[in-house]
Short mmCIF file of N, CA, C and O in Angstrom, two decimals:
data_model
loop_
_atom_site.label_atom_id
_atom_site.label_comp_id
_atom_site.label_asym_id
_atom_site.label_seq_id
_atom_site.Cartn_x
_atom_site.Cartn_y
_atom_site.Cartn_z
N UNK A 1 10.31 -1.02 12.53
CA UNK A 1 10.07 0.40 12.52
C UNK A 1 9.32 0.77 11.25
O UNK A 1 9.67 0.37 10.16
N UNK A 2 8.28 1.55 11.41
CA UNK A 2 7.52 2.01 10.27
C UNK A 2 8.13 3.31 9.77
O UNK A 2 8.36 4.23 10.53
N UNK A 3 8.42 3.34 8.48
CA UNK A 3 8.98 4.56 7.91
C UNK A 3 8.10 5.04 6.78
O UNK A 3 7.67 4.26 5.96
N UNK A 4 7.82 6.35 6.75
CA UNK A 4 7.03 6.87 5.65
C UNK A 4 7.82 6.83 4.36
O UNK A 4 9.04 6.92 4.36
N UNK A 5 7.13 6.66 3.28
CA UNK A 5 7.77 6.64 1.98
C UNK A 5 7.68 8.06 1.42
O UNK A 5 6.62 8.64 1.33
N UNK A 6 8.82 8.62 1.06
CA UNK A 6 8.89 10.01 0.62
C UNK A 6 8.91 10.11 -0.90
O UNK A 6 9.90 10.46 -1.50
N UNK A 7 7.80 9.80 -1.54
CA UNK A 7 7.76 9.84 -3.00
C UNK A 7 6.41 10.36 -3.47
O UNK A 7 5.70 9.69 -4.18
N UNK A 8 6.03 11.53 -3.10
CA UNK A 8 4.70 12.01 -3.45
C UNK A 8 4.53 12.31 -4.94
O UNK A 8 3.42 12.53 -5.38
N UNK A 9 5.61 12.32 -5.72
CA UNK A 9 5.47 12.50 -7.16
C UNK A 9 5.02 11.20 -7.83
O UNK A 9 4.51 11.22 -8.94
N UNK A 10 5.20 10.06 -7.16
CA UNK A 10 4.75 8.77 -7.66
C UNK A 10 3.33 8.51 -7.18
O UNK A 10 2.90 9.03 -6.16
N UNK A 11 2.61 7.65 -7.90
CA UNK A 11 1.30 7.24 -7.43
C UNK A 11 1.46 6.40 -6.17
O UNK A 11 2.56 5.90 -5.87
N UNK A 12 0.39 6.23 -5.42
CA UNK A 12 0.43 5.42 -4.21
C UNK A 12 0.89 4.00 -4.56
O UNK A 12 1.71 3.42 -3.86
N UNK A 13 0.39 3.46 -5.63
CA UNK A 13 0.77 2.11 -6.07
C UNK A 13 2.27 2.04 -6.33
O UNK A 13 2.94 1.12 -5.87
N UNK A 14 2.79 3.01 -7.05
CA UNK A 14 4.23 3.04 -7.34
C UNK A 14 5.05 3.19 -6.06
O UNK A 14 6.11 2.56 -5.92
N UNK A 15 4.57 4.00 -5.12
CA UNK A 15 5.27 4.17 -3.85
C UNK A 15 5.39 2.85 -3.11
O UNK A 15 6.45 2.51 -2.58
N UNK A 16 4.30 2.09 -3.08
CA UNK A 16 4.28 0.81 -2.36
C UNK A 16 5.26 -0.17 -3.01
O UNK A 16 6.12 -0.74 -2.34
N UNK A 17 5.13 -0.36 -4.30
CA UNK A 17 5.95 -1.34 -5.01
C UNK A 17 7.43 -0.94 -4.97
O UNK A 17 8.30 -1.78 -4.70
N UNK A 18 7.72 0.32 -5.16
CA UNK A 18 9.10 0.79 -5.13
C UNK A 18 9.71 0.62 -3.75
O UNK A 18 10.86 0.16 -3.61
N UNK A 19 8.97 0.96 -2.70
CA UNK A 19 9.49 0.84 -1.33
C UNK A 19 9.79 -0.61 -0.98
O UNK A 19 10.85 -0.92 -0.41
N UNK A 20 8.90 -1.52 -1.33
CA UNK A 20 9.13 -2.94 -1.03
C UNK A 20 10.29 -3.47 -1.86
O UNK A 20 11.16 -4.19 -1.34
N UNK A 21 10.36 -3.11 -3.13
CA UNK A 21 11.46 -3.57 -3.98
C UNK A 21 12.80 -3.08 -3.45
O UNK A 21 13.78 -3.85 -3.42
N UNK A 22 12.88 -1.83 -3.01
CA UNK A 22 14.14 -1.31 -2.45
C UNK A 22 14.54 -2.09 -1.20
O UNK A 22 15.71 -2.41 -1.02
N UNK A 23 13.58 -2.38 -0.33
CA UNK A 23 13.88 -3.12 0.89
C UNK A 23 14.33 -4.55 0.60
O UNK A 23 15.12 -5.11 1.32
N UNK A 24 13.80 -5.11 -0.48
CA UNK A 24 14.17 -6.47 -0.88
C UNK A 24 15.41 -6.52 -1.77
O UNK A 24 15.95 -7.58 -2.01
N UNK A 25 15.81 -5.37 -2.29
CA UNK A 25 16.96 -5.32 -3.19
C UNK A 25 16.69 -5.94 -4.55
O UNK A 25 17.56 -6.57 -5.14
N UNK A 26 15.44 -5.78 -5.02
CA UNK A 26 15.06 -6.34 -6.32
C UNK A 26 14.45 -5.25 -7.19
O UNK A 26 14.09 -4.18 -6.71
N UNK A 27 14.32 -5.54 -8.45
CA UNK A 27 13.63 -4.65 -9.37
C UNK A 27 12.13 -4.71 -9.07
O UNK A 27 11.60 -5.79 -8.81
N UNK A 28 11.43 -3.57 -9.09
CA UNK A 28 9.99 -3.60 -8.84
C UNK A 28 9.22 -4.56 -9.74
O UNK A 28 8.22 -5.14 -9.32
N UNK A 29 9.71 -4.78 -10.95
CA UNK A 29 9.03 -5.69 -11.87
C UNK A 29 9.17 -7.15 -11.47
O UNK A 29 8.46 -8.02 -11.99
N UNK A 30 10.08 -7.45 -10.53
CA UNK A 30 10.26 -8.82 -10.05
C UNK A 30 9.24 -9.20 -8.99
O UNK A 30 9.12 -10.38 -8.64
N UNK A 31 8.51 -8.21 -8.45
CA UNK A 31 7.51 -8.48 -7.42
C UNK A 31 6.18 -8.90 -8.04
O UNK A 31 5.89 -8.57 -9.19
N UNK A 32 5.38 -9.61 -7.25
CA UNK A 32 4.02 -9.94 -7.67
C UNK A 32 3.28 -8.62 -7.89
O UNK A 32 3.39 -7.71 -7.06
N UNK A 33 2.55 -8.47 -8.99
CA UNK A 33 1.81 -7.23 -9.20
C UNK A 33 0.90 -6.92 -8.01
O UNK A 33 0.25 -7.81 -7.46
N UNK A 34 0.89 -5.66 -7.61
CA UNK A 34 0.11 -5.26 -6.45
C UNK A 34 -1.36 -5.62 -6.61
O UNK A 34 -2.00 -6.08 -5.67
N UNK A 35 -1.90 -5.44 -7.80
CA UNK A 35 -3.31 -5.78 -8.04
C UNK A 35 -3.58 -7.24 -7.73
O UNK A 35 -4.57 -7.58 -7.11
N UNK A 36 -2.68 -8.13 -8.16
CA UNK A 36 -2.85 -9.56 -7.92
C UNK A 36 -2.78 -9.89 -6.44
O UNK A 36 -3.46 -10.78 -5.95
N UNK A 37 -1.93 -9.18 -5.70
CA UNK A 37 -1.77 -9.44 -4.27
C UNK A 37 -2.97 -8.95 -3.47
O UNK A 37 -3.32 -9.56 -2.46
N UNK A 38 -3.61 -7.86 -3.90
CA UNK A 38 -4.70 -7.27 -3.14
C UNK A 38 -6.07 -7.79 -3.53
O UNK A 38 -6.96 -7.89 -2.70
N UNK A 39 -6.27 -8.08 -4.79
CA UNK A 39 -7.58 -8.46 -5.26
C UNK A 39 -8.40 -7.21 -5.60
O UNK A 39 -8.07 -6.11 -5.18
N UNK A 40 -9.47 -7.40 -6.34
CA UNK A 40 -10.22 -6.25 -6.86
C UNK A 40 -10.91 -5.41 -5.78
O UNK A 40 -11.01 -4.20 -5.92
N UNK A 41 -11.39 -6.00 -4.71
CA UNK A 41 -12.11 -5.23 -3.68
C UNK A 41 -11.23 -4.21 -2.98
O UNK A 41 -11.57 -3.02 -2.91
N UNK A 42 -10.09 -4.65 -2.47
CA UNK A 42 -9.19 -3.73 -1.78
C UNK A 42 -8.53 -2.78 -2.77
O UNK A 42 -8.33 -1.61 -2.48
N UNK A 43 -8.21 -3.28 -3.96
CA UNK A 43 -7.63 -2.41 -4.98
C UNK A 43 -8.57 -1.24 -5.26
O UNK A 43 -8.15 -0.08 -5.31
N UNK A 44 -9.84 -1.54 -5.44
CA UNK A 44 -10.83 -0.50 -5.74
C UNK A 44 -10.90 0.53 -4.61
O UNK A 44 -10.90 1.73 -4.86
N UNK A 45 -10.93 0.07 -3.37
CA UNK A 45 -11.03 1.01 -2.26
C UNK A 45 -9.77 1.84 -2.08
O UNK A 45 -9.81 2.96 -1.59
N UNK A 46 -8.62 1.33 -2.49
CA UNK A 46 -7.36 2.06 -2.37
C UNK A 46 -7.14 3.06 -3.49
O UNK A 46 -6.68 4.17 -3.24
N UNK A 47 -7.42 2.68 -4.70
CA UNK A 47 -6.96 3.45 -5.84
C UNK A 47 -8.04 4.10 -6.69
O UNK A 47 -7.73 4.82 -7.61
N UNK A 48 -9.29 3.85 -6.38
CA UNK A 48 -10.36 4.49 -7.12
C UNK A 48 -10.96 5.55 -6.20
O UNK A 48 -11.24 5.29 -5.04
N UNK A 49 -11.13 6.74 -6.70
CA UNK A 49 -11.65 7.84 -5.89
C UNK A 49 -12.98 7.46 -5.25
O UNK A 49 -13.83 6.84 -5.88
N UNK A 50 -13.12 7.83 -3.99
CA UNK A 50 -14.39 7.61 -3.31
C UNK A 50 -15.35 8.70 -3.73
O UNK A 50 -14.96 9.77 -4.15
N UNK A 51 -16.63 8.40 -3.62
CA UNK A 51 -17.62 9.40 -4.02
C UNK A 51 -18.68 9.53 -2.94
O UNK A 51 -18.91 8.62 -2.16
N UNK A 52 -19.31 10.68 -2.89
CA UNK A 52 -20.42 10.89 -1.97
C UNK A 52 -20.01 11.00 -0.53
O UNK A 52 -19.57 12.04 -0.08
N UNK A 53 -20.09 9.90 0.21
CA UNK A 53 -19.90 9.94 1.65
C UNK A 53 -18.50 9.55 2.10
O UNK A 53 -18.27 9.36 3.27
N UNK A 54 -17.55 9.45 1.23
CA UNK A 54 -16.19 9.09 1.64
C UNK A 54 -15.16 10.04 1.07
O UNK A 54 -15.31 10.54 -0.03
N UNK A 55 -14.12 10.28 1.82
CA UNK A 55 -13.02 11.12 1.37
C UNK A 55 -11.75 10.33 1.53
O UNK A 55 -11.43 9.87 2.62
N UNK A 56 -11.01 10.16 0.45
CA UNK A 56 -9.81 9.34 0.49
C UNK A 56 -8.82 9.80 1.56
O UNK A 56 -8.11 9.02 2.15
N UNK A 57 -8.76 11.12 1.83
CA UNK A 57 -7.82 11.64 2.82
C UNK A 57 -8.14 11.16 4.23
O UNK A 57 -7.28 11.18 5.10
N UNK A 58 -9.36 10.72 4.48
CA UNK A 58 -9.73 10.26 5.82
C UNK A 58 -9.73 8.74 5.93
O UNK A 58 -10.06 8.21 6.98
N UNK A 59 -9.35 8.06 4.86
CA UNK A 59 -9.36 6.60 4.86
C UNK A 59 -7.98 6.06 5.21
O UNK A 59 -6.96 6.62 4.83
N UNK A 60 -7.97 4.96 5.95
CA UNK A 60 -6.74 4.27 6.28
C UNK A 60 -6.89 2.82 5.85
O UNK A 60 -7.89 2.18 6.19
N UNK A 61 -5.93 2.33 5.11
CA UNK A 61 -5.95 0.95 4.63
C UNK A 61 -4.66 0.27 5.07
O UNK A 61 -3.58 0.83 4.91
N UNK A 62 -4.78 -0.93 5.62
CA UNK A 62 -3.60 -1.70 6.02
C UNK A 62 -3.70 -3.09 5.40
O UNK A 62 -4.77 -3.69 5.38
N UNK A 63 -2.57 -3.58 4.91
CA UNK A 63 -2.53 -4.90 4.29
C UNK A 63 -1.09 -5.38 4.24
O UNK A 63 -0.16 -4.61 4.50
N UNK A 64 -0.91 -6.65 3.94
CA UNK A 64 0.42 -7.22 3.77
C UNK A 64 0.71 -7.35 2.28
O UNK A 64 -0.17 -7.70 1.49
N UNK A 65 1.95 -7.06 1.92
CA UNK A 65 2.39 -7.21 0.53
C UNK A 65 3.83 -7.67 0.54
O UNK A 65 4.71 -6.99 1.07
N UNK A 66 4.07 -8.84 0.00
CA UNK A 66 5.41 -9.40 -0.14
C UNK A 66 6.16 -9.45 1.19
O UNK A 66 7.35 -9.14 1.27
N UNK A 67 5.42 -9.78 2.28
CA UNK A 67 6.05 -9.89 3.60
C UNK A 67 6.22 -8.58 4.35
O UNK A 67 6.91 -8.52 5.35
N UNK A 68 5.57 -7.52 3.88
CA UNK A 68 5.65 -6.22 4.53
C UNK A 68 4.26 -5.74 4.92
O UNK A 68 3.29 -6.01 4.20
N UNK A 69 4.17 -5.05 6.04
CA UNK A 69 2.93 -4.38 6.42
C UNK A 69 2.92 -3.03 5.72
O UNK A 69 3.89 -2.28 5.81
N UNK A 70 1.84 -2.75 5.04
CA UNK A 70 1.70 -1.50 4.31
C UNK A 70 0.47 -0.79 4.86
O UNK A 70 -0.59 -1.39 5.02
N UNK A 71 0.62 0.48 5.19
CA UNK A 71 -0.51 1.31 5.60
C UNK A 71 -0.56 2.51 4.67
O UNK A 71 0.44 3.19 4.46
N UNK A 72 -1.74 2.74 4.12
CA UNK A 72 -1.96 3.89 3.25
C UNK A 72 -2.98 4.79 3.93
O UNK A 72 -4.09 4.36 4.25
N UNK A 73 -2.58 6.01 4.21
CA UNK A 73 -3.46 7.01 4.82
C UNK A 73 -3.50 8.20 3.89
O UNK A 73 -2.53 8.97 3.82
N UNK A 74 -4.59 8.34 3.15
CA UNK A 74 -4.65 9.38 2.13
C UNK A 74 -3.60 9.10 1.08
O UNK A 74 -3.59 8.04 0.47
N UNK A 75 -2.65 10.02 0.89
CA UNK A 75 -1.56 9.82 -0.07
C UNK A 75 -0.26 9.41 0.62
O UNK A 75 0.78 9.32 -0.02
N UNK A 76 -0.30 9.19 1.94
CA UNK A 76 0.89 8.79 2.69
C UNK A 76 0.97 7.26 2.76
O UNK A 76 -0.01 6.59 3.05
N UNK A 77 2.17 6.76 2.50
CA UNK A 77 2.42 5.31 2.51
C UNK A 77 3.47 5.00 3.56
O UNK A 77 4.50 5.66 3.63
N UNK A 78 3.20 3.99 4.40
CA UNK A 78 4.15 3.52 5.41
C UNK A 78 4.37 2.04 5.18
O UNK A 78 3.40 1.28 5.03
N UNK A 79 5.63 1.62 5.15
CA UNK A 79 5.98 0.22 4.91
C UNK A 79 6.90 -0.25 6.02
O UNK A 79 7.86 0.43 6.38
N UNK A 80 6.59 -1.42 6.59
CA UNK A 80 7.46 -2.01 7.61
C UNK A 80 7.47 -3.52 7.43
O UNK A 80 6.54 -4.10 6.87
N UNK A 81 8.52 -4.16 7.90
CA UNK A 81 8.64 -5.61 7.79
C UNK A 81 7.52 -6.25 8.58
O UNK A 81 7.27 -5.89 9.71
N UNK A 82 6.82 -7.19 7.99
CA UNK A 82 5.68 -7.85 8.62
C UNK A 82 6.15 -8.97 9.53
O UNK A 82 6.85 -9.87 9.08
N UNK A 83 5.76 -8.94 10.83
CA UNK A 83 6.14 -10.03 11.72
C UNK A 83 5.38 -11.32 11.39
O UNK A 83 5.86 -12.41 11.60
N UNK A 84 4.17 -11.18 10.86
CA UNK A 84 3.36 -12.33 10.46
C UNK A 84 2.54 -11.95 9.25
O UNK A 84 2.26 -10.79 9.01
N UNK A 85 2.14 -12.94 8.49
CA UNK A 85 1.27 -12.68 7.35
C UNK A 85 -0.14 -12.46 7.87
O UNK A 85 -0.59 -13.11 8.81
N UNK A 86 -0.86 -11.51 7.27
CA UNK A 86 -2.25 -11.29 7.64
C UNK A 86 -3.04 -10.97 6.39
O UNK A 86 -2.50 -10.54 5.39
N UNK A 87 -4.34 -11.16 6.47
CA UNK A 87 -5.20 -10.92 5.34
C UNK A 87 -5.41 -9.42 5.16
O UNK A 87 -5.40 -8.67 6.13
N UNK A 88 -5.63 -8.97 3.91
CA UNK A 88 -5.91 -7.55 3.68
C UNK A 88 -7.15 -7.10 4.43
O UNK A 88 -8.11 -7.84 4.57
N UNK A 89 -7.09 -5.89 4.96
CA UNK A 89 -8.24 -5.31 5.63
C UNK A 89 -8.22 -3.82 5.40
O UNK A 89 -7.21 -3.26 5.01
N UNK A 90 -9.34 -3.19 5.66
CA UNK A 90 -9.36 -1.74 5.57
C UNK A 90 -10.38 -1.21 6.55
O UNK A 90 -11.29 -1.89 6.96
N UNK A 91 -10.18 0.04 6.95
CA UNK A 91 -11.07 0.67 7.89
C UNK A 91 -11.09 2.16 7.63
O UNK A 91 -10.12 2.74 7.20
N UNK A 92 -12.23 2.74 7.90
CA UNK A 92 -12.36 4.18 7.77
C UNK A 92 -11.98 4.83 9.08
O UNK A 92 -12.32 4.33 10.15
N UNK A 93 -11.27 5.93 9.01
CA UNK A 93 -10.89 6.63 10.23
C UNK A 93 -11.63 7.96 10.33
O UNK A 93 -11.11 8.95 10.79
N UNK A 94 -12.87 7.96 9.83
CA UNK A 94 -13.68 9.20 9.86
C UNK A 94 -13.90 9.63 11.27
O UNK A 94 -14.20 8.99 12.15
#
């Protein structure tokens, strides 16, 4: 089941790491850093403001992190247990 993460006072990165750590019952600092798991390309598209022809609110990004499927839509984060490992991907939902 996909559940939204209700932490809009935290950054998207913090929401992802905190949600996965809570589900795993570990301290967020015990997880692989999100940047290391995603790599610079996907990190840039997720956390650096888009310019010109893109609006972050219309972008949807899906990837696996620490055995969980993570979907980021604008500032909304959804985390669910991953049935299989998959490579990071992203798509625009314009």
